Structure formats: structure tokens, C-alpha cells
């Protein structure tokens, strides 16, 4: 399943008391990481939000933005510092007694002590959990659709590139047996030029040693096997990004080994082409879930 790790989704839901808007964006990441930003009064919903997202997204960095707008006029409540008022009342009483002043404490005198009164806005939760989750589901579906559509484009590109890689590998493999033959011809020519007679035994020994060192049959066999596994992975109905990334690394290792062992200009040219194709594959694989 070649879902992309990049996408965006937006969902809205509402009730008679509030309207919720959820926006989700995701980018490629080695693991699954989710960050939720929303009003603190609804923080208890965060675990449910992350659980819902995990059913849609298995890999990638996800940022969730949730805004809640109340459809009901905001209300306030009064917080009173009774201890401060008690001290003020006691002060009036003590001052009246101390200075012989007949002073009676009145309510309006207390109301003038503004430090003792605080009006705060009441945050009413209105049982917003379900409304938030409804908006989240819509956003997740849209995000998932976008990731799936982009993933299909990535899959088409990967199938094309891996076929190109396979063709280059098969070509390089077909010409690799000629490497020992060419080496023998060069060595034979050199020995004839710098020696009076050609030592056939020495020639055959040198060619045999070179052929063993330059044999890349195993590397090509493993490379073609990795390519086949790569193609099969594209058909799986599960997240395959890490698997493809691993197989890309393995293919790169085999291609490097071929380049270091072959010692032939035609094979070397094919190796350069294979590396170029594999780099394009690697770049696309980084975006797959």
C-alpha cells in the first residue's frame, strides 16, 4: 500500500452550543509522531484524538489544530476574596474604636475594594468530545484520501524506475562474463610485448585469479532478487515504506560491490546509471508510509 506520508485534511462539526474545526497536516517522518493543539479546557479529549488518528495513519509526523467556537454567549462568575474583605472590615472596626469615631461599615464600602473581586469567564464544555471527534473523523478521511491519491502517483513512478533499474542490471549482468575474456586478451598482449615467449600456464593462472575476484554473479543475483521483492512489496495492502527503504539500501550495497569488483568500463557505466536510478527511487521511498 503506497500511501504518501504528506497530506492535509479539514473537518467541521457542530451542535446547538458549539462549532468545531479540525485541521490535520502530515509530512514524512521515520516514525509516527502526533502533536495536538487545542483549547486547554478540552485537553482530556487528546487521548481519544490520538487513538482515532492512529487508525488512519501508521507513519509520519502529524500536526492537529482544533478550534472550538461557542454558539452560546459567554458567561462569567464572580470570585470573592473573603479573607481580604474580612481584614478590611476588621480594620474599620478597629479604627473606629481606636480613634473614637462612630463609623458603620456599609456594603458599598466593601464593593470599592476592587482587589477582592475578580470576574472570570466560565468555560462550558457542553460535552464537546463527540463533536470534536466527528470533525476529526472528517478531517482524517480527507487527509487519508489525499495521502492515498499521492501514493498512487508515487507507486506509478516507482514501478517505472524499478523496471529501468532491472533492465540496466540485466544488461550489466549479460556483459559481465566478457570481463575475464577482455582481461585475458589484454594480459596476453602485454606478455607477448614484454616477453620472448608466452607462458600459457601463468596466463591461465592470472586470468583465473582475476576472474574469481571480478565475478559479480552473486551480486547481480541478489540485486535482481531485491528488485523482485521490491515489486512484490508494492502490491501489499499494508504500510511498506520501511521495507522499501531497507531494500533500497540493500540494492545500493550490491550495486556498489559490482562497481568495485567488475573493473570494466561498460559495467562501470551501467553502475553509474543504476546508481542514478536508485537515487530517484530512494527519494520517492522517503515519502511512503
mmCIF file with all atom_site columns, C-alpha atoms in Angstrom, residues 17-200:
data_model
loop_
_atom_site.group_PDB
_atom_site.id
_atom_site.type_symbol
_atom_site.label_atom_id
_atom_site.label_alt_id
_atom_site.label_comp_id
_atom_site.label_asym_id
_atom_site.label_entity_id
_atom_site.label_seq_id
_atom_site.pdbx_PDB_ins_code
_atom_site.Cartn_x
_atom_site.Cartn_y
_atom_site.Cartn_z
_atom_site.occupancy
_atom_site.B_iso_or_equiv
_atom_site.pdbx_formal_charge
_atom_site.auth_seq_id
_atom_site.auth_comp_id
_atom_site.auth_asym_id
_atom_site.auth_atom_id
_atom_site.pdbx_PDB_model_num
ATOM 1   C CA . UNK A 1 17  ? -23.902 25.047  21.545  1.00 0.00 ? 17  UNK A CA 1
ATOM 2   C CA . UNK A 1 18  ? -20.615 24.976  19.649  1.00 0.00 ? 18  UNK A CA 1
ATOM 3   C CA . UNK A 1 19  ? -18.810 24.559  16.317  1.00 0.00 ? 19  UNK A CA 1
ATOM 4   C CA . UNK A 1 20  ? -15.557 22.633  15.980  1.00 0.00 ? 20  UNK A CA 1
ATOM 5   C CA . UNK A 1 21  ? -12.999 22.927  13.166  1.00 0.00 ? 21  UNK A CA 1
ATOM 6   C CA . UNK A 1 22  ? -10.162 20.419  12.861  1.00 0.00 ? 22  UNK A CA 1
ATOM 7   C CA . UNK A 1 23  ? -7.188  20.751  10.507  1.00 0.00 ? 23  UNK A CA 1
ATOM 8   C CA . UNK A 1 24  ? -4.619  17.992  10.107  1.00 0.00 ? 24  UNK A CA 1
ATOM 9   C CA . UNK A 1 25  ? -1.383  18.073  8.149   1.00 0.00 ? 25  UNK A CA 1
ATOM 10  C CA . UNK A 1 26  ? 1.174   15.299  7.866   1.00 0.00 ? 26  UNK A CA 1
ATOM 11  C CA . UNK A 1 27  ? 4.705   15.098  6.491   1.00 0.00 ? 27  UNK A CA 1
ATOM 12  C CA . UNK A 1 28  ? 7.234   12.298  6.145   1.00 0.00 ? 28  UNK A CA 1
ATOM 13  C CA . UNK A 1 29  ? 8.885   11.053  9.301   1.00 0.00 ? 29  UNK A CA 1
ATOM 14  C CA . UNK A 1 30  ? 10.768  7.946   10.304  1.00 0.00 ? 30  UNK A CA 1
ATOM 15  C CA . UNK A 1 31  ? 8.149   7.024   12.929  1.00 0.00 ? 31  UNK A CA 1
ATOM 16  C CA . UNK A 1 32  ? 4.631   8.045   13.927  1.00 0.00 ? 32  UNK A CA 1
ATOM 17  C CA . UNK A 1 33  ? 4.524   11.316  15.840  1.00 0.00 ? 33  UNK A CA 1
ATOM 18  C CA . UNK A 1 34  ? 1.380   13.285  16.632  1.00 0.00 ? 34  UNK A CA 1
ATOM 19  C CA . UNK A 1 35  ? 1.024   16.783  18.108  1.00 0.00 ? 35  UNK A CA 1
ATOM 20  C CA . UNK A 1 36  ? -2.390  18.191  19.078  1.00 0.00 ? 36  UNK A CA 1
ATOM 21  C CA . UNK A 1 37  ? -3.062  21.896  19.645  1.00 0.00 ? 37  UNK A CA 1
ATOM 22  C CA . UNK A 1 38  ? -6.487  22.828  21.046  1.00 0.00 ? 38  UNK A CA 1
ATOM 23  C CA . UNK A 1 39  ? -8.137  24.801  23.889  1.00 0.00 ? 39  UNK A CA 1
ATOM 24  C CA . UNK A 1 40  ? -6.875  23.559  27.242  1.00 0.00 ? 40  UNK A CA 1
ATOM 25  C CA . UNK A 1 41  ? -10.396 23.048  28.586  1.00 0.00 ? 41  UNK A CA 1
ATOM 26  C CA . UNK A 1 42  ? -10.775 20.091  26.173  1.00 0.00 ? 42  UNK A CA 1
ATOM 27  C CA . UNK A 1 43  ? -7.365  18.562  26.934  1.00 0.00 ? 43  UNK A CA 1
ATOM 28  C CA . UNK A 1 44  ? -8.948  15.395  28.310  1.00 0.00 ? 44  UNK A CA 1
ATOM 29  C CA . UNK A 1 45  ? -10.030 14.531  24.763  1.00 0.00 ? 45  UNK A CA 1
ATOM 30  C CA . UNK A 1 46  ? -6.438  14.330  23.490  1.00 0.00 ? 46  UNK A CA 1
ATOM 31  C CA . UNK A 1 47  ? -6.015  10.578  24.050  1.00 0.00 ? 47  UNK A CA 1
ATOM 32  C CA . UNK A 1 48  ? -9.187  9.848   22.080  1.00 0.00 ? 48  UNK A CA 1
ATOM 33  C CA . UNK A 1 49  ? -7.973  12.147  19.307  1.00 0.00 ? 49  UNK A CA 1
ATOM 34  C CA . UNK A 1 50  ? -4.612  10.385  19.003  1.00 0.00 ? 50  UNK A CA 1
ATOM 35  C CA . UNK A 1 51  ? -6.268  6.977   19.073  1.00 0.00 ? 51  UNK A CA 1
ATOM 36  C CA . UNK A 1 52  ? -8.575  7.991   16.225  1.00 0.00 ? 52  UNK A CA 1
ATOM 37  C CA . UNK A 1 53  ? -5.664  9.331   14.148  1.00 0.00 ? 53  UNK A CA 1
ATOM 38  C CA . UNK A 1 54  ? -3.668  6.133   14.660  1.00 0.00 ? 54  UNK A CA 1
ATOM 39  C CA . UNK A 1 55  ? -6.391  4.154   12.868  1.00 0.00 ? 55  UNK A CA 1
ATOM 40  C CA . UNK A 1 56  ? -5.765  6.235   9.735   1.00 0.00 ? 56  UNK A CA 1
ATOM 41  C CA . UNK A 1 57  ? -2.038  6.976   9.948   1.00 0.00 ? 57  UNK A CA 1
ATOM 42  C CA . UNK A 1 58  ? 0.688   4.487   10.836  1.00 0.00 ? 58  UNK A CA 1
ATOM 43  C CA . UNK A 1 59  ? 3.751   6.554   9.986   1.00 0.00 ? 59  UNK A CA 1
ATOM 44  C CA . UNK A 1 60  ? 4.527   10.245  9.577   1.00 0.00 ? 60  UNK A CA 1
ATOM 45  C CA . UNK A 1 61  ? 4.625   13.471  11.593  1.00 0.00 ? 61  UNK A CA 1
ATOM 46  C CA . UNK A 1 62  ? 1.084   14.687  12.214  1.00 0.00 ? 62  UNK A CA 1
ATOM 47  C CA . UNK A 1 63  ? 0.038   18.136  13.449  1.00 0.00 ? 63  UNK A CA 1
ATOM 48  C CA . UNK A 1 64  ? -3.576  18.589  14.565  1.00 0.00 ? 64  UNK A CA 1
ATOM 49  C CA . UNK A 1 65  ? -5.145  22.028  15.081  1.00 0.00 ? 65  UNK A CA 1
ATOM 50  C CA . UNK A 1 66  ? -8.554  22.190  16.783  1.00 0.00 ? 66  UNK A CA 1
ATOM 51  C CA . UNK A 1 67  ? -10.601 25.345  17.272  1.00 0.00 ? 67  UNK A CA 1
ATOM 52  C CA . UNK A 1 68  ? -13.869 25.471  19.206  1.00 0.00 ? 68  UNK A CA 1
ATOM 53  C CA . UNK A 1 69  ? -16.356 28.325  18.859  1.00 0.00 ? 69  UNK A CA 1
ATOM 54  C CA . UNK A 1 70  ? -19.211 28.553  21.325  1.00 0.00 ? 70  UNK A CA 1
ATOM 55  C CA . UNK A 1 71  ? -22.654 29.378  19.942  1.00 0.00 ? 71  UNK A CA 1
ATOM 56  C CA . UNK A 1 72  ? -23.815 30.471  23.413  1.00 0.00 ? 72  UNK A CA 1
ATOM 57  C CA . UNK A 1 73  ? -22.961 33.932  24.812  1.00 0.00 ? 73  UNK A CA 1
ATOM 58  C CA . UNK A 1 74  ? -20.117 33.657  27.260  1.00 0.00 ? 74  UNK A CA 1
ATOM 59  C CA . UNK A 1 75  ? -20.986 33.846  30.968  1.00 0.00 ? 75  UNK A CA 1
ATOM 60  C CA . UNK A 1 76  ? -18.954 34.988  33.922  1.00 0.00 ? 76  UNK A CA 1
ATOM 61  C CA . UNK A 1 77  ? -18.806 34.241  37.602  1.00 0.00 ? 77  UNK A CA 1
ATOM 62  C CA . UNK A 1 78  ? -17.522 36.296  40.470  1.00 0.00 ? 78  UNK A CA 1
ATOM 63  C CA . UNK A 1 79  ? -14.647 35.113  42.626  1.00 0.00 ? 79  UNK A CA 1
ATOM 64  C CA . UNK A 1 80  ? -14.538 36.860  46.003  1.00 0.00 ? 80  UNK A CA 1
ATOM 65  C CA . UNK A 1 81  ? -11.560 37.117  48.316  1.00 0.00 ? 81  UNK A CA 1
ATOM 66  C CA . UNK A 1 82  ? -13.487 36.866  51.584  1.00 0.00 ? 82  UNK A CA 1
ATOM 67  C CA . UNK A 1 83  ? -10.315 36.857  53.640  1.00 0.00 ? 83  UNK A CA 1
ATOM 68  C CA . UNK A 1 84  ? -9.341  40.262  52.278  1.00 0.00 ? 84  UNK A CA 1
ATOM 69  C CA . UNK A 1 85  ? -12.811 41.659  52.964  1.00 0.00 ? 85  UNK A CA 1
ATOM 70  C CA . UNK A 1 86  ? -12.715 40.289  56.498  1.00 0.00 ? 86  UNK A CA 1
ATOM 71  C CA . UNK A 1 87  ? -9.435  42.089  57.079  1.00 0.00 ? 87  UNK A CA 1
ATOM 72  C CA . UNK A 1 88  ? -10.903 45.321  55.707  1.00 0.00 ? 88  UNK A CA 1
ATOM 73  C CA . UNK A 1 89  ? -13.988 45.041  57.923  1.00 0.00 ? 89  UNK A CA 1
ATOM 74  C CA . UNK A 1 90  ? -11.824 44.347  60.953  1.00 0.00 ? 90  UNK A CA 1
ATOM 75  C CA . UNK A 1 91  ? -9.697  47.373  60.105  1.00 0.00 ? 91  UNK A CA 1
ATOM 76  C CA . UNK A 1 92  ? -12.781 49.649  60.004  1.00 0.00 ? 92  UNK A CA 1
ATOM 77  C CA . UNK A 1 93  ? -13.937 48.259  63.336  1.00 0.00 ? 93  UNK A CA 1
ATOM 78  C CA . UNK A 1 94  ? -10.523 48.653  64.973  1.00 0.00 ? 94  UNK A CA 1
ATOM 79  C CA . UNK A 1 95  ? -10.030 52.159  63.558  1.00 0.00 ? 95  UNK A CA 1
ATOM 80  C CA . UNK A 1 96  ? -13.440 53.309  64.834  1.00 0.00 ? 96  UNK A CA 1
ATOM 81  C CA . UNK A 1 97  ? -12.629 52.038  68.311  1.00 0.00 ? 97  UNK A CA 1
ATOM 82  C CA . UNK A 1 98  ? -9.066  53.392  68.306  1.00 0.00 ? 98  UNK A CA 1
ATOM 83  C CA . UNK A 1 99  ? -9.965  56.898  67.267  1.00 0.00 ? 99  UNK A CA 1
ATOM 84  C CA . UNK A 1 100 ? -13.417 57.088  68.815  1.00 0.00 ? 100 UNK A CA 1
ATOM 85  C CA . UNK A 1 101 ? -15.151 57.535  65.519  1.00 0.00 ? 101 UNK A CA 1
ATOM 86  C CA . UNK A 1 102 ? -18.676 56.198  65.126  1.00 0.00 ? 102 UNK A CA 1
ATOM 87  C CA . UNK A 1 103 ? -18.359 54.632  61.675  1.00 0.00 ? 103 UNK A CA 1
ATOM 88  C CA . UNK A 1 104 ? -20.589 51.856  60.327  1.00 0.00 ? 104 UNK A CA 1
ATOM 89  C CA . UNK A 1 105 ? -19.424 49.598  57.552  1.00 0.00 ? 105 UNK A CA 1
ATOM 90  C CA . UNK A 1 106 ? -21.736 49.556  54.511  1.00 0.00 ? 106 UNK A CA 1
ATOM 91  C CA . UNK A 1 107 ? -21.907 47.252  51.501  1.00 0.00 ? 107 UNK A CA 1
ATOM 92  C CA . UNK A 1 108 ? -20.860 49.975  49.081  1.00 0.00 ? 108 UNK A CA 1
ATOM 93  C CA . UNK A 1 109 ? -17.690 50.422  51.130  1.00 0.00 ? 109 UNK A CA 1
ATOM 94  C CA . UNK A 1 110 ? -16.838 46.784  50.563  1.00 0.00 ? 110 UNK A CA 1
ATOM 95  C CA . UNK A 1 111 ? -17.595 46.995  46.838  1.00 0.00 ? 111 UNK A CA 1
ATOM 96  C CA . UNK A 1 112 ? -14.983 49.693  46.486  1.00 0.00 ? 112 UNK A CA 1
ATOM 97  C CA . UNK A 1 113 ? -12.304 47.131  47.393  1.00 0.00 ? 113 UNK A CA 1
ATOM 98  C CA . UNK A 1 114 ? -11.785 46.009  43.781  1.00 0.00 ? 114 UNK A CA 1
ATOM 99  C CA . UNK A 1 115 ? -8.830  43.801  44.681  1.00 0.00 ? 115 UNK A CA 1
ATOM 100 C CA . UNK A 1 116 ? -11.218 41.461  46.455  1.00 0.00 ? 116 UNK A CA 1
ATOM 101 C CA . UNK A 1 117 ? -13.410 40.802  43.387  1.00 0.00 ? 117 UNK A CA 1
ATOM 102 C CA . UNK A 1 118 ? -12.488 39.011  40.158  1.00 0.00 ? 118 UNK A CA 1
ATOM 103 C CA . UNK A 1 119 ? -14.874 38.248  37.293  1.00 0.00 ? 119 UNK A CA 1
ATOM 104 C CA . UNK A 1 120 ? -13.821 35.239  35.227  1.00 0.00 ? 120 UNK A CA 1
ATOM 105 C CA . UNK A 1 121 ? -15.304 33.790  32.063  1.00 0.00 ? 121 UNK A CA 1
ATOM 106 C CA . UNK A 1 122 ? -16.950 30.421  32.523  1.00 0.00 ? 122 UNK A CA 1
ATOM 107 C CA . UNK A 1 123 ? -15.707 27.794  30.086  1.00 0.00 ? 123 UNK A CA 1
ATOM 108 C CA . UNK A 1 124 ? -18.623 25.481  29.475  1.00 0.00 ? 124 UNK A CA 1
ATOM 109 C CA . UNK A 1 125 ? -17.574 22.179  27.944  1.00 0.00 ? 125 UNK A CA 1
ATOM 110 C CA . UNK A 1 126 ? -21.021 21.381  26.525  1.00 0.00 ? 126 UNK A CA 1
ATOM 111 C CA . UNK A 1 127 ? -19.946 17.680  26.262  1.00 0.00 ? 127 UNK A CA 1
ATOM 112 C CA . UNK A 1 128 ? -17.803 18.599  23.248  1.00 0.00 ? 128 UNK A CA 1
ATOM 113 C CA . UNK A 1 129 ? -15.997 15.244  22.924  1.00 0.00 ? 129 UNK A CA 1
ATOM 114 C CA . UNK A 1 130 ? -18.298 13.771  20.294  1.00 0.00 ? 130 UNK A CA 1
ATOM 115 C CA . UNK A 1 131 ? -18.427 16.979  18.241  1.00 0.00 ? 131 UNK A CA 1
ATOM 116 C CA . UNK A 1 132 ? -14.620 17.157  18.228  1.00 0.00 ? 132 UNK A CA 1
ATOM 117 C CA . UNK A 1 133 ? -14.343 13.507  17.205  1.00 0.00 ? 133 UNK A CA 1
ATOM 118 C CA . UNK A 1 134 ? -16.916 13.966  14.411  1.00 0.00 ? 134 UNK A CA 1
ATOM 119 C CA . UNK A 1 135 ? -14.909 16.863  12.962  1.00 0.00 ? 135 UNK A CA 1
ATOM 120 C CA . UNK A 1 136 ? -11.718 14.852  13.439  1.00 0.00 ? 136 UNK A CA 1
ATOM 121 C CA . UNK A 1 137 ? -13.132 11.875  11.512  1.00 0.00 ? 137 UNK A CA 1
ATOM 122 C CA . UNK A 1 138 ? -13.972 14.079  8.550   1.00 0.00 ? 138 UNK A CA 1
ATOM 123 C CA . UNK A 1 139 ? -10.508 15.655  8.582   1.00 0.00 ? 139 UNK A CA 1
ATOM 124 C CA . UNK A 1 140 ? -8.854  12.221  8.823   1.00 0.00 ? 140 UNK A CA 1
ATOM 125 C CA . UNK A 1 141 ? -10.851 10.876  5.876   1.00 0.00 ? 141 UNK A CA 1
ATOM 126 C CA . UNK A 1 142 ? -9.847  13.811  3.695   1.00 0.00 ? 142 UNK A CA 1
ATOM 127 C CA . UNK A 1 143 ? -6.227  13.511  4.803   1.00 0.00 ? 143 UNK A CA 1
ATOM 128 C CA . UNK A 1 144 ? -6.281  9.780   4.092   1.00 0.00 ? 144 UNK A CA 1
ATOM 129 C CA . UNK A 1 145 ? -7.765  10.311  0.622   1.00 0.00 ? 145 UNK A CA 1
ATOM 130 C CA . UNK A 1 146 ? -5.080  12.852  -0.233  1.00 0.00 ? 146 UNK A CA 1
ATOM 131 C CA . UNK A 1 147 ? -2.304  10.556  1.004   1.00 0.00 ? 147 UNK A CA 1
ATOM 132 C CA . UNK A 1 148 ? -3.764  7.656   -0.971  1.00 0.00 ? 148 UNK A CA 1
ATOM 133 C CA . UNK A 1 149 ? -4.036  9.628   -4.219  1.00 0.00 ? 149 UNK A CA 1
ATOM 134 C CA . UNK A 1 150 ? -0.498  10.922  -3.933  1.00 0.00 ? 150 UNK A CA 1
ATOM 135 C CA . UNK A 1 151 ? 0.627   7.403   -3.058  1.00 0.00 ? 151 UNK A CA 1
ATOM 136 C CA . UNK A 1 152 ? -0.767  6.080   -6.336  1.00 0.00 ? 152 UNK A CA 1
ATOM 137 C CA . UNK A 1 153 ? 1.335   8.595   -8.235  1.00 0.00 ? 153 UNK A CA 1
ATOM 138 C CA . UNK A 1 154 ? 4.387   7.538   -6.244  1.00 0.00 ? 154 UNK A CA 1
ATOM 139 C CA . UNK A 1 155 ? 3.670   3.883   -6.966  1.00 0.00 ? 155 UNK A CA 1
ATOM 140 C CA . UNK A 1 156 ? 3.458   4.502   -10.729 1.00 0.00 ? 156 UNK A CA 1
ATOM 141 C CA . UNK A 1 157 ? 6.769   6.362   -10.651 1.00 0.00 ? 157 UNK A CA 1
ATOM 142 C CA . UNK A 1 158 ? 8.435   3.656   -8.553  1.00 0.00 ? 158 UNK A CA 1
ATOM 143 C CA . UNK A 1 159 ? 7.259   0.865   -10.863 1.00 0.00 ? 159 UNK A CA 1
ATOM 144 C CA . UNK A 1 160 ? 8.675   2.735   -13.830 1.00 0.00 ? 160 UNK A CA 1
ATOM 145 C CA . UNK A 1 161 ? 12.016  3.425   -12.144 1.00 0.00 ? 161 UNK A CA 1
ATOM 146 C CA . UNK A 1 162 ? 12.436  -0.104  -10.772 1.00 0.00 ? 162 UNK A CA 1
ATOM 147 C CA . UNK A 1 163 ? 11.800  -1.526  -14.242 1.00 0.00 ? 163 UNK A CA 1
ATOM 148 C CA . UNK A 1 164 ? 14.526  0.748   -15.593 1.00 0.00 ? 164 UNK A CA 1
ATOM 149 C CA . UNK A 1 165 ? 16.840  -0.461  -12.838 1.00 0.00 ? 165 UNK A CA 1
ATOM 150 C CA . UNK A 1 166 ? 16.042  -4.084  -13.661 1.00 0.00 ? 166 UNK A CA 1
ATOM 151 C CA . UNK A 1 167 ? 16.832  -3.556  -17.339 1.00 0.00 ? 167 UNK A CA 1
ATOM 152 C CA . UNK A 1 168 ? 20.173  -1.930  -16.512 1.00 0.00 ? 168 UNK A CA 1
ATOM 153 C CA . UNK A 1 169 ? 21.035  -4.722  -14.084 1.00 0.00 ? 169 UNK A CA 1
ATOM 154 C CA . UNK A 1 170 ? 20.197  -7.423  -16.638 1.00 0.00 ? 170 UNK A CA 1
ATOM 155 C CA . UNK A 1 171 ? 22.287  -5.648  -19.271 1.00 0.00 ? 171 UNK A CA 1
ATOM 156 C CA . UNK A 1 172 ? 25.276  -5.296  -16.938 1.00 0.00 ? 172 UNK A CA 1
ATOM 157 C CA . UNK A 1 173 ? 24.919  -8.935  -15.937 1.00 0.00 ? 173 UNK A CA 1
ATOM 158 C CA . UNK A 1 174 ? 24.869  -10.029 -19.582 1.00 0.00 ? 174 UNK A CA 1
ATOM 159 C CA . UNK A 1 175 ? 28.167  -8.308  -20.367 1.00 0.00 ? 175 UNK A CA 1
ATOM 160 C CA . UNK A 1 176 ? 29.963  -9.246  -17.157 1.00 0.00 ? 176 UNK A CA 1
ATOM 161 C CA . UNK A 1 177 ? 31.175  -12.665 -18.472 1.00 0.00 ? 177 UNK A CA 1
ATOM 162 C CA . UNK A 1 178 ? 33.150  -10.798 -21.124 1.00 0.00 ? 178 UNK A CA 1
ATOM 163 C CA . UNK A 1 179 ? 35.246  -9.100  -18.446 1.00 0.00 ? 179 UNK A CA 1
ATOM 164 C CA . UNK A 1 180 ? 37.555  -12.116 -17.951 1.00 0.00 ? 180 UNK A CA 1
ATOM 165 C CA . UNK A 1 181 ? 37.857  -12.613 -21.701 1.00 0.00 ? 181 UNK A CA 1
ATOM 166 C CA . UNK A 1 182 ? 38.892  -8.985  -22.231 1.00 0.00 ? 182 UNK A CA 1
ATOM 167 C CA . UNK A 1 183 ? 41.338  -9.198  -19.338 1.00 0.00 ? 183 UNK A CA 1
ATOM 168 C CA . UNK A 1 184 ? 42.897  -12.326 -20.830 1.00 0.00 ? 184 UNK A CA 1
ATOM 169 C CA . UNK A 1 185 ? 43.326  -10.605 -24.206 1.00 0.00 ? 185 UNK A CA 1
ATOM 170 C CA . UNK A 1 186 ? 44.970  -7.552  -22.615 1.00 0.00 ? 186 UNK A CA 1
ATOM 171 C CA . UNK A 1 187 ? 47.226  -9.664  -20.440 1.00 0.00 ? 187 UNK A CA 1
ATOM 172 C CA . UNK A 1 188 ? 48.210  -11.902 -23.348 1.00 0.00 ? 188 UNK A CA 1
ATOM 173 C CA . UNK A 1 189 ? 49.076  -8.887  -25.475 1.00 0.00 ? 189 UNK A CA 1
ATOM 174 C CA . UNK A 1 190 ? 51.177  -7.407  -22.676 1.00 0.00 ? 190 UNK A CA 1
ATOM 175 C CA . UNK A 1 191 ? 53.040  -10.646 -22.090 1.00 0.00 ? 191 UNK A CA 1
ATOM 176 C CA . UNK A 1 192 ? 53.820  -11.010 -25.784 1.00 0.00 ? 192 UNK A CA 1
ATOM 177 C CA . UNK A 1 193 ? 55.132  -7.452  -25.944 1.00 0.00 ? 193 UNK A CA 1
ATOM 178 C CA . UNK A 1 194 ? 57.409  -7.716  -22.914 1.00 0.00 ? 194 UNK A CA 1
ATOM 179 C CA . UNK A 1 195 ? 58.402  -11.389 -23.042 1.00 0.00 ? 195 UNK A CA 1
ATOM 180 C CA . UNK A 1 196 ? 60.081  -13.502 -25.700 1.00 0.00 ? 196 UNK A CA 1
ATOM 181 C CA . UNK A 1 197 ? 57.628  -16.305 -25.203 1.00 0.00 ? 197 UNK A CA 1
ATOM 182 C CA . UNK A 1 198 ? 54.127  -16.612 -23.798 1.00 0.00 ? 198 UNK A CA 1
ATOM 183 C CA . UNK A 1 199 ? 53.772  -18.647 -20.623 1.00 0.00 ? 199 UNK A CA 1
ATOM 184 C CA . UNK A 1 200 ? 50.345  -20.224 -21.044 1.00 0.00 ? 200 UNK A CA 1
#
